Short mmCIF file of C-alpha atoms in Angstrom, two decimals:
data_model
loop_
_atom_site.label_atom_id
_atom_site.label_comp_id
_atom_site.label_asym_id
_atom_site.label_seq_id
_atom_site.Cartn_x
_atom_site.Cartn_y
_atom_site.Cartn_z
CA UNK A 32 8.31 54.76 -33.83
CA UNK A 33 6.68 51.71 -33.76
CA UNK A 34 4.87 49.65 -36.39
CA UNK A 35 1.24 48.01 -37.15
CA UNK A 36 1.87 44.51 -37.38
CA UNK A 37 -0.70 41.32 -38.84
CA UNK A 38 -1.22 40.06 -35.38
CA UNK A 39 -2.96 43.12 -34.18
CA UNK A 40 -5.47 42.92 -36.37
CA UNK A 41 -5.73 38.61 -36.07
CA UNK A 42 -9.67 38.14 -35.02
CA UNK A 43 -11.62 36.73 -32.23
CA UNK A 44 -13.67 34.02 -32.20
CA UNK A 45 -17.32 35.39 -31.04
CA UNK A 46 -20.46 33.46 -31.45
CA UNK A 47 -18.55 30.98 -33.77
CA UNK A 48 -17.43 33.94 -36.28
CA UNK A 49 -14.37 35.43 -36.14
CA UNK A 50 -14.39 39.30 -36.41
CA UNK A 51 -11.51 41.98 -35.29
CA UNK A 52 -13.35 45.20 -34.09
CA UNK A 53 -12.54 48.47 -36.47
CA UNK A 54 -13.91 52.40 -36.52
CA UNK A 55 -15.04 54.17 -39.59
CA UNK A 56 -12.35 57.29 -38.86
CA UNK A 57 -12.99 58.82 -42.69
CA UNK A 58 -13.85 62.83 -41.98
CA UNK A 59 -12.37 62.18 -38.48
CA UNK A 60 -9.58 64.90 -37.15
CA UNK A 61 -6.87 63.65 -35.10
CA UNK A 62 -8.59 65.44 -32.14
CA UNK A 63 -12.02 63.67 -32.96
CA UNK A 64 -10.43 60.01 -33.55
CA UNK A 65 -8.78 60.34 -29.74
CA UNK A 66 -11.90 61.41 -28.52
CA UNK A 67 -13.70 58.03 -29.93
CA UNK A 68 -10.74 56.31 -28.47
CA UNK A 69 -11.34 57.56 -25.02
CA UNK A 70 -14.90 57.31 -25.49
CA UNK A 71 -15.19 53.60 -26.82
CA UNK A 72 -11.61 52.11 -25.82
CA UNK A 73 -10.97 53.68 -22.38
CA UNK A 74 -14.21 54.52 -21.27
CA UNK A 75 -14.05 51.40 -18.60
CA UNK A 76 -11.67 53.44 -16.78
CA UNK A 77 -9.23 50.74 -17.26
CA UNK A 78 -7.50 50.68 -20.87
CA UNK A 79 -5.02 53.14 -22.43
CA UNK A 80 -4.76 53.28 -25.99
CA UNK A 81 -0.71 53.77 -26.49
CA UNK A 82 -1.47 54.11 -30.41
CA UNK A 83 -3.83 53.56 -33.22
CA UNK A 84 -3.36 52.39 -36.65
CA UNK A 85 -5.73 53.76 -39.44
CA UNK A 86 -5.72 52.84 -43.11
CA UNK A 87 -7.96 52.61 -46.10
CA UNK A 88 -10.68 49.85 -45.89
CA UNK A 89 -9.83 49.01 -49.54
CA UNK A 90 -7.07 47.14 -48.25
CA UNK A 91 -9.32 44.85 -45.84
CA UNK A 92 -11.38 44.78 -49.16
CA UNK A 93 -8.85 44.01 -51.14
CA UNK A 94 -7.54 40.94 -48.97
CA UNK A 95 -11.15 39.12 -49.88
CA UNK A 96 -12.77 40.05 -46.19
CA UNK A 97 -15.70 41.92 -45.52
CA UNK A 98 -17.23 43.95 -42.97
CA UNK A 99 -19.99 44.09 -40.63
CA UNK A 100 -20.63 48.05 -40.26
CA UNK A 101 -23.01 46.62 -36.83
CA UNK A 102 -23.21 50.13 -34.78
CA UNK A 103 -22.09 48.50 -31.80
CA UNK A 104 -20.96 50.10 -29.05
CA UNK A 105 -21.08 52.89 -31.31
CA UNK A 106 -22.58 54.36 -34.84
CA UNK A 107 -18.95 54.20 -36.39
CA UNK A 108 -18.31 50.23 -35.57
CA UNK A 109 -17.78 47.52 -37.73
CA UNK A 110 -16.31 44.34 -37.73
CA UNK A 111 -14.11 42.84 -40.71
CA UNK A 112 -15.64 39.54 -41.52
CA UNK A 113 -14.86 36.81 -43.65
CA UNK A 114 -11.56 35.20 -41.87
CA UNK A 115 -11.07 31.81 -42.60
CA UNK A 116 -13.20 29.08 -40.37
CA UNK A 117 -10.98 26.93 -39.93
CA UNK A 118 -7.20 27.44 -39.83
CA UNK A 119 -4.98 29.96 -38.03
CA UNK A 120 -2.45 29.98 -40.57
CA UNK A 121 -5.16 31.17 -43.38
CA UNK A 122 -6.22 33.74 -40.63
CA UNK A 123 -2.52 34.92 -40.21
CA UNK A 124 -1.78 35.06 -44.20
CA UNK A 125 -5.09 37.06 -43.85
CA UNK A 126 -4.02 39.86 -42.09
CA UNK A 127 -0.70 39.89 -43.21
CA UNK A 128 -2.31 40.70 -47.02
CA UNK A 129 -3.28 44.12 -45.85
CA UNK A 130 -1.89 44.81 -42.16
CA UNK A 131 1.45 46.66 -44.34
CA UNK A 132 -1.34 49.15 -45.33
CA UNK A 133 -1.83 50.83 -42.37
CA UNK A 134 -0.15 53.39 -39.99
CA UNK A 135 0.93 53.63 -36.67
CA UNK A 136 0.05 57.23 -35.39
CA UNK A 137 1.74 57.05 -31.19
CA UNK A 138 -0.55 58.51 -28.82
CA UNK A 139 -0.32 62.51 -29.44
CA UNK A 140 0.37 64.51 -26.89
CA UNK A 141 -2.29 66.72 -27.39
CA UNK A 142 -4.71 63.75 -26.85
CA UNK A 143 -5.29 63.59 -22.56
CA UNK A 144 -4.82 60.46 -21.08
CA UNK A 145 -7.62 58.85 -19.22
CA UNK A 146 -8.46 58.59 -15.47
CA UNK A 147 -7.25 54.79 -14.40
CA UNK A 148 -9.78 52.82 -11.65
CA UNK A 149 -7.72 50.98 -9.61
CA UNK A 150 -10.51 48.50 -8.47
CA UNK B 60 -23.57 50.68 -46.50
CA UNK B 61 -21.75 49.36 -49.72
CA UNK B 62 -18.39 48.45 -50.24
CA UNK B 63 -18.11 51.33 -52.46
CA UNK B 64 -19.35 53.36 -49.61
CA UNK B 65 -16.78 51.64 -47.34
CA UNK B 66 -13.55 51.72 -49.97
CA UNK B 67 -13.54 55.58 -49.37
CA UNK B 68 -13.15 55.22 -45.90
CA UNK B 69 -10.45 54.94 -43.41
CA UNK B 70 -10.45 52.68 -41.02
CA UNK B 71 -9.42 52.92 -36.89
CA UNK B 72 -8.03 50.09 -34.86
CA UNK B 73 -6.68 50.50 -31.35
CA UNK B 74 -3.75 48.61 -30.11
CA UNK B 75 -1.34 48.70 -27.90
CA UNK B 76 -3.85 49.68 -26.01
CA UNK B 77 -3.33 46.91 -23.27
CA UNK B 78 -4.05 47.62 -19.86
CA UNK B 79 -0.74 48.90 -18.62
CA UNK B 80 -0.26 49.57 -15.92
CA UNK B 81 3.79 49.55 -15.94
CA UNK B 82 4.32 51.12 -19.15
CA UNK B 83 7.91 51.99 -18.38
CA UNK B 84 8.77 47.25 -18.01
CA UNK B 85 7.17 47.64 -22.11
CA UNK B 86 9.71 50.38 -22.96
CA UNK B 87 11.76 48.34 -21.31
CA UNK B 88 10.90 45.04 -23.31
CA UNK B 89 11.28 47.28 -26.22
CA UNK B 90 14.23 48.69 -25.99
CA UNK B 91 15.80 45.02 -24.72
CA UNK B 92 14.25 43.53 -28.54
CA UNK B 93 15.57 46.49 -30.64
CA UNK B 94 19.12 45.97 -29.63
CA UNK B 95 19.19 42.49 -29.67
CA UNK B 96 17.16 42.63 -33.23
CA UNK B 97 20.07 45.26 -33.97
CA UNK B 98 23.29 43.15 -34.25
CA UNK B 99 23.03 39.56 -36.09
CA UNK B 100 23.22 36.22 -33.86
CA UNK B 101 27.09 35.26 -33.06
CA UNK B 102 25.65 31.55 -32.90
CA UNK B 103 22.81 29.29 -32.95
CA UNK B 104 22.65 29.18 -29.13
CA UNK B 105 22.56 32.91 -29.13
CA UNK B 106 19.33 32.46 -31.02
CA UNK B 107 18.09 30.23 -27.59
CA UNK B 108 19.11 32.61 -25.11
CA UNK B 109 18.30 35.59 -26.56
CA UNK B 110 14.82 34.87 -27.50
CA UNK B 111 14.29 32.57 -24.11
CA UNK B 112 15.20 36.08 -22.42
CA UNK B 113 12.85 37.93 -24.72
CA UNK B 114 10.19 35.15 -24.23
CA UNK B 115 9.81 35.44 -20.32
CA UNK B 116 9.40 38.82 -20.75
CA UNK B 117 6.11 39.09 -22.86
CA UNK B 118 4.99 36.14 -21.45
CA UNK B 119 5.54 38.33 -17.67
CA UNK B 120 3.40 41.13 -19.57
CA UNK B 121 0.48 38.84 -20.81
CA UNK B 122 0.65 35.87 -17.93
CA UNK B 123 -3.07 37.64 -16.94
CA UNK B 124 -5.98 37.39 -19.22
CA UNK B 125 -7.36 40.54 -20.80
CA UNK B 126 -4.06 41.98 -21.30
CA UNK B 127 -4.90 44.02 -24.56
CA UNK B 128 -8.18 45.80 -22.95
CA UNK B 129 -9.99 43.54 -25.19
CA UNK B 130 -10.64 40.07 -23.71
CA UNK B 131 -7.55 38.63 -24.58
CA UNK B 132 -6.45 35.12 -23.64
CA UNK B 133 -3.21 34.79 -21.40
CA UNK B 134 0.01 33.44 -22.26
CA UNK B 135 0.62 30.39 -20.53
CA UNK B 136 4.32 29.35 -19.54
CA UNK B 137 3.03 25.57 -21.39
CA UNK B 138 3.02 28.43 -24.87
CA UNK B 139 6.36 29.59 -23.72
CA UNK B 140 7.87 26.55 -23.49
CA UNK B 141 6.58 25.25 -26.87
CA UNK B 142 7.99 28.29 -28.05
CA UNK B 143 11.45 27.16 -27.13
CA UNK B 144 11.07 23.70 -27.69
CA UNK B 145 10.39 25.30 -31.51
CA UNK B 146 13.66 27.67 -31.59
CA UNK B 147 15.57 24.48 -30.46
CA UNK B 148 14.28 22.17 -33.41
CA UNK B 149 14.89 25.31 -35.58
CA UNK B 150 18.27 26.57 -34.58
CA UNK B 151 19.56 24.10 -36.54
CA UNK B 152 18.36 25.60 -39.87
CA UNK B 153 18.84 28.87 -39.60
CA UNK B 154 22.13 30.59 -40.34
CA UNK B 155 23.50 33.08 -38.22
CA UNK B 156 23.77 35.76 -40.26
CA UNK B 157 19.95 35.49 -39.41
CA UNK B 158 18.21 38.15 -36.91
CA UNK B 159 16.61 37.79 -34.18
CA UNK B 160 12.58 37.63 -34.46
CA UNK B 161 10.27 39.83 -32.96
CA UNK B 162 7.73 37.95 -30.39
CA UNK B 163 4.28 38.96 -30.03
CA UNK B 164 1.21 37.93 -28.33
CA UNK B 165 -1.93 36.92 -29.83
CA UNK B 166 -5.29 37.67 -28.58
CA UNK B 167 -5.86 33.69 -28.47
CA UNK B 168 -2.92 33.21 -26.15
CA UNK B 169 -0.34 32.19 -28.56
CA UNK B 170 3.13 33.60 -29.27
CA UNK B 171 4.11 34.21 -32.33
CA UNK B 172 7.76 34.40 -34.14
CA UNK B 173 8.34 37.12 -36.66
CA UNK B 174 11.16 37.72 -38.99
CA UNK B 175 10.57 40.96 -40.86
CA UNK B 176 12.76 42.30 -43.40
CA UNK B 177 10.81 44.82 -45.06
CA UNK B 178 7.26 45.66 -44.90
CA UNK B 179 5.47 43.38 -47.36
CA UNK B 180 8.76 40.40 -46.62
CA UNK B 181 8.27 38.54 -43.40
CA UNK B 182 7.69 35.12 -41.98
CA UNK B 183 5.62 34.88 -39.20
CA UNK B 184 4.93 31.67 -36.77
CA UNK B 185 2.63 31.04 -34.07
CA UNK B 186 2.54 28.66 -30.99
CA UNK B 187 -0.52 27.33 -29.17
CA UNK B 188 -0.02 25.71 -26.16
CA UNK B 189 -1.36 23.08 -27.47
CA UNK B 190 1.55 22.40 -29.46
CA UNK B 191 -0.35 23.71 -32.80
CA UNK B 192 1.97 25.87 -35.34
CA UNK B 193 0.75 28.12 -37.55
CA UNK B 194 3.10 29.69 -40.20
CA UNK B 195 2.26 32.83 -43.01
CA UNK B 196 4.58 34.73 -44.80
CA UNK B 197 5.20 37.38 -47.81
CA UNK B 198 8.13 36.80 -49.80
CA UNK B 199 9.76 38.48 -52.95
CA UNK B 200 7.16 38.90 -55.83
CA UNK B 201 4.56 38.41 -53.25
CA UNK B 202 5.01 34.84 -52.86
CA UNK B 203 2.44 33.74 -50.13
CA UNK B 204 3.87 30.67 -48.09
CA UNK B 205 2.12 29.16 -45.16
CA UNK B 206 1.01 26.35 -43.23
CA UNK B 207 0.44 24.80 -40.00
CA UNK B 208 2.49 21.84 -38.07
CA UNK B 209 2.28 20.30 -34.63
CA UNK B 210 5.35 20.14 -32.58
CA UNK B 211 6.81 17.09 -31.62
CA UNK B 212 5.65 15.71 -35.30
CA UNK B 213 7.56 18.63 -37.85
CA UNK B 214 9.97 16.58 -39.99
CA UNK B 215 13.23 17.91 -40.93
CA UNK B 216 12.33 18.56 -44.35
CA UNK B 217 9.42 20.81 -42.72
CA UNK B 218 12.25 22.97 -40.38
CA UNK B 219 14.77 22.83 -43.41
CA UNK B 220 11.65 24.48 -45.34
CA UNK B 221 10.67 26.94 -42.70
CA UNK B 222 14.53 27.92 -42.21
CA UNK B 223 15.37 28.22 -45.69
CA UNK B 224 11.88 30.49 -46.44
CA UNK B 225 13.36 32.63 -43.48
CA UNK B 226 17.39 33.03 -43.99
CA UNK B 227 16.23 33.91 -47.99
CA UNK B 228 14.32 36.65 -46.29
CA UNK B 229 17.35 38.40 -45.47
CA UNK B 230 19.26 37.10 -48.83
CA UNK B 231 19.52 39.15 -52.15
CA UNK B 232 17.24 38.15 -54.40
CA UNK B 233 14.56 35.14 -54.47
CA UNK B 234 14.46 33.44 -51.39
CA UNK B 235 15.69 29.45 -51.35
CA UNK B 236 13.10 26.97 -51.41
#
């Protein structure tokens, strides 16, 4: 069983802001969220998604950031804004104010796994 | 959209998701962590050796960049040694009745050090290659401690501060500071 820690969520610097990528999931089955996965995550025919980690965006809320709900690659994207500027350590205490608020679910079973390019 | 709108949602984030291809040297790396993290350090120099051990091994998995699927920078071997030039100064102030932390990559090529002992308590600290630290933590009462350092330039009242904030982690009670 594994866990969802702070670091996974830490953000990277694009453009000069730093944003971690996120789905809106709410009204999502466990079917449907895969499906986004290999749609938007694996569609390069390169990643695999092991696991996800889904919790309430009150939490990111809740930790003073924000989000950018910017439709990119896809309707349900958004990016949680608001990280700190200028120092790691702010961005680590960041996500380690709401990173205990979310779950690990492994990949299901049920969920196929994609085709891997080798190129 | 409104953050009303938003605070009823739930939210998706992929990870682990790195582009594997030997998924069976992670389970491998994970199993290897879990038992170490399992029994409590005999000795300081355990603490070196075990985690040195642990270190080549993520550092093996994320040497490439792009090894989360989502443009992530690679570990270099200059993060790993940092790394272990920080356990060494370290060592020193932290009991053994201490675990062993769990390392992780960053998406910004560092490594970080994480001593977890329940889900809202842990310490967390992160090396750059560059020889930049950066430290976070939750502690009892939700105590928010962190802070970043340079190796080469961390006094010993800094490492007596970061070691005590850790052992009290794992100590009954309010942890010493």
């Amino acid at each position: 069983m594994g866990t969802v820690k702070h670091q996974h969520f830490l953000p990277r610097e694009i453009l000069g802001r730093y944003e971690s990528s996120v789905y809106r999931t709410s009204g999502l089955s466990q079917a449907e969220n895969w499906a986004l996965i290999r749609r938007v995550f694996e569609g390069n025919g390169k990643n695999v998604a092991k696991a996800r980690a889904f919790g309430p965006a009150d939490a990111i809320l809740c930790a003073g950031l924000t989000f950018d709900a910017d439709g990119k690659p896809h309707a349900r994207h958004a990016n949680i804004i608001g990280w700190s500027q200028t120092d790691k350590h702010l961005r680590k205490q960041q996500a380690m104010n709401f990173a205990s608020a979310f779950r690990y679910e492994e990949r299901p079973a049920t969920a196929p796994l994609p085709t891997i390019s080798t190129q | 959209m409104t953050a009303t709108a938003l605070a009823s949602d739930f939210l998706d984030f992929d990870f682990g998701g790195r582009r594997v291809a030997d998924p069976a040297t992670s389970a491998t790396l994970l199993r290897l962590q879990g038992a170490m993290q399992s029994h409590a350090r005999a000795s300081a120099s355990d603490l070196i050796s075990a985690t040195r051990s642990m270190l080549r091994g993520v550092a093996e998995e994320c040497a490439a960049p792009d090894w989360d699927g989502a443009g992530a920078n690679a570990v270099s071997m200059t993060t790993v040694q940092n790394v272990e030039r920080l356990i060494g100064d370290l060592h020193a102030f932290l009991p053994s009745s201490v675990p062993l932390p769990d390392i992780v990559p960053e998406n910004d090529g560092d490594l970080s050090l994480t001593w977890q002992a329940a889900s809202d308590q842990l310490f967390s600290i992160s090396v750059a290659a560059s020889g930049a630290v950066a430290f976070a933590s939750r502690l009892a009462g939700g105590v928010e401690f962190h802070g970043k350092a340079r190796l080469g330039s961390m006094s010993e009242d800094i490492l007596r501060s970061l070691g005590t904030t850790i052992s009290g982690l794992f100590t009954a009670g309010k942890p010493r500071r």
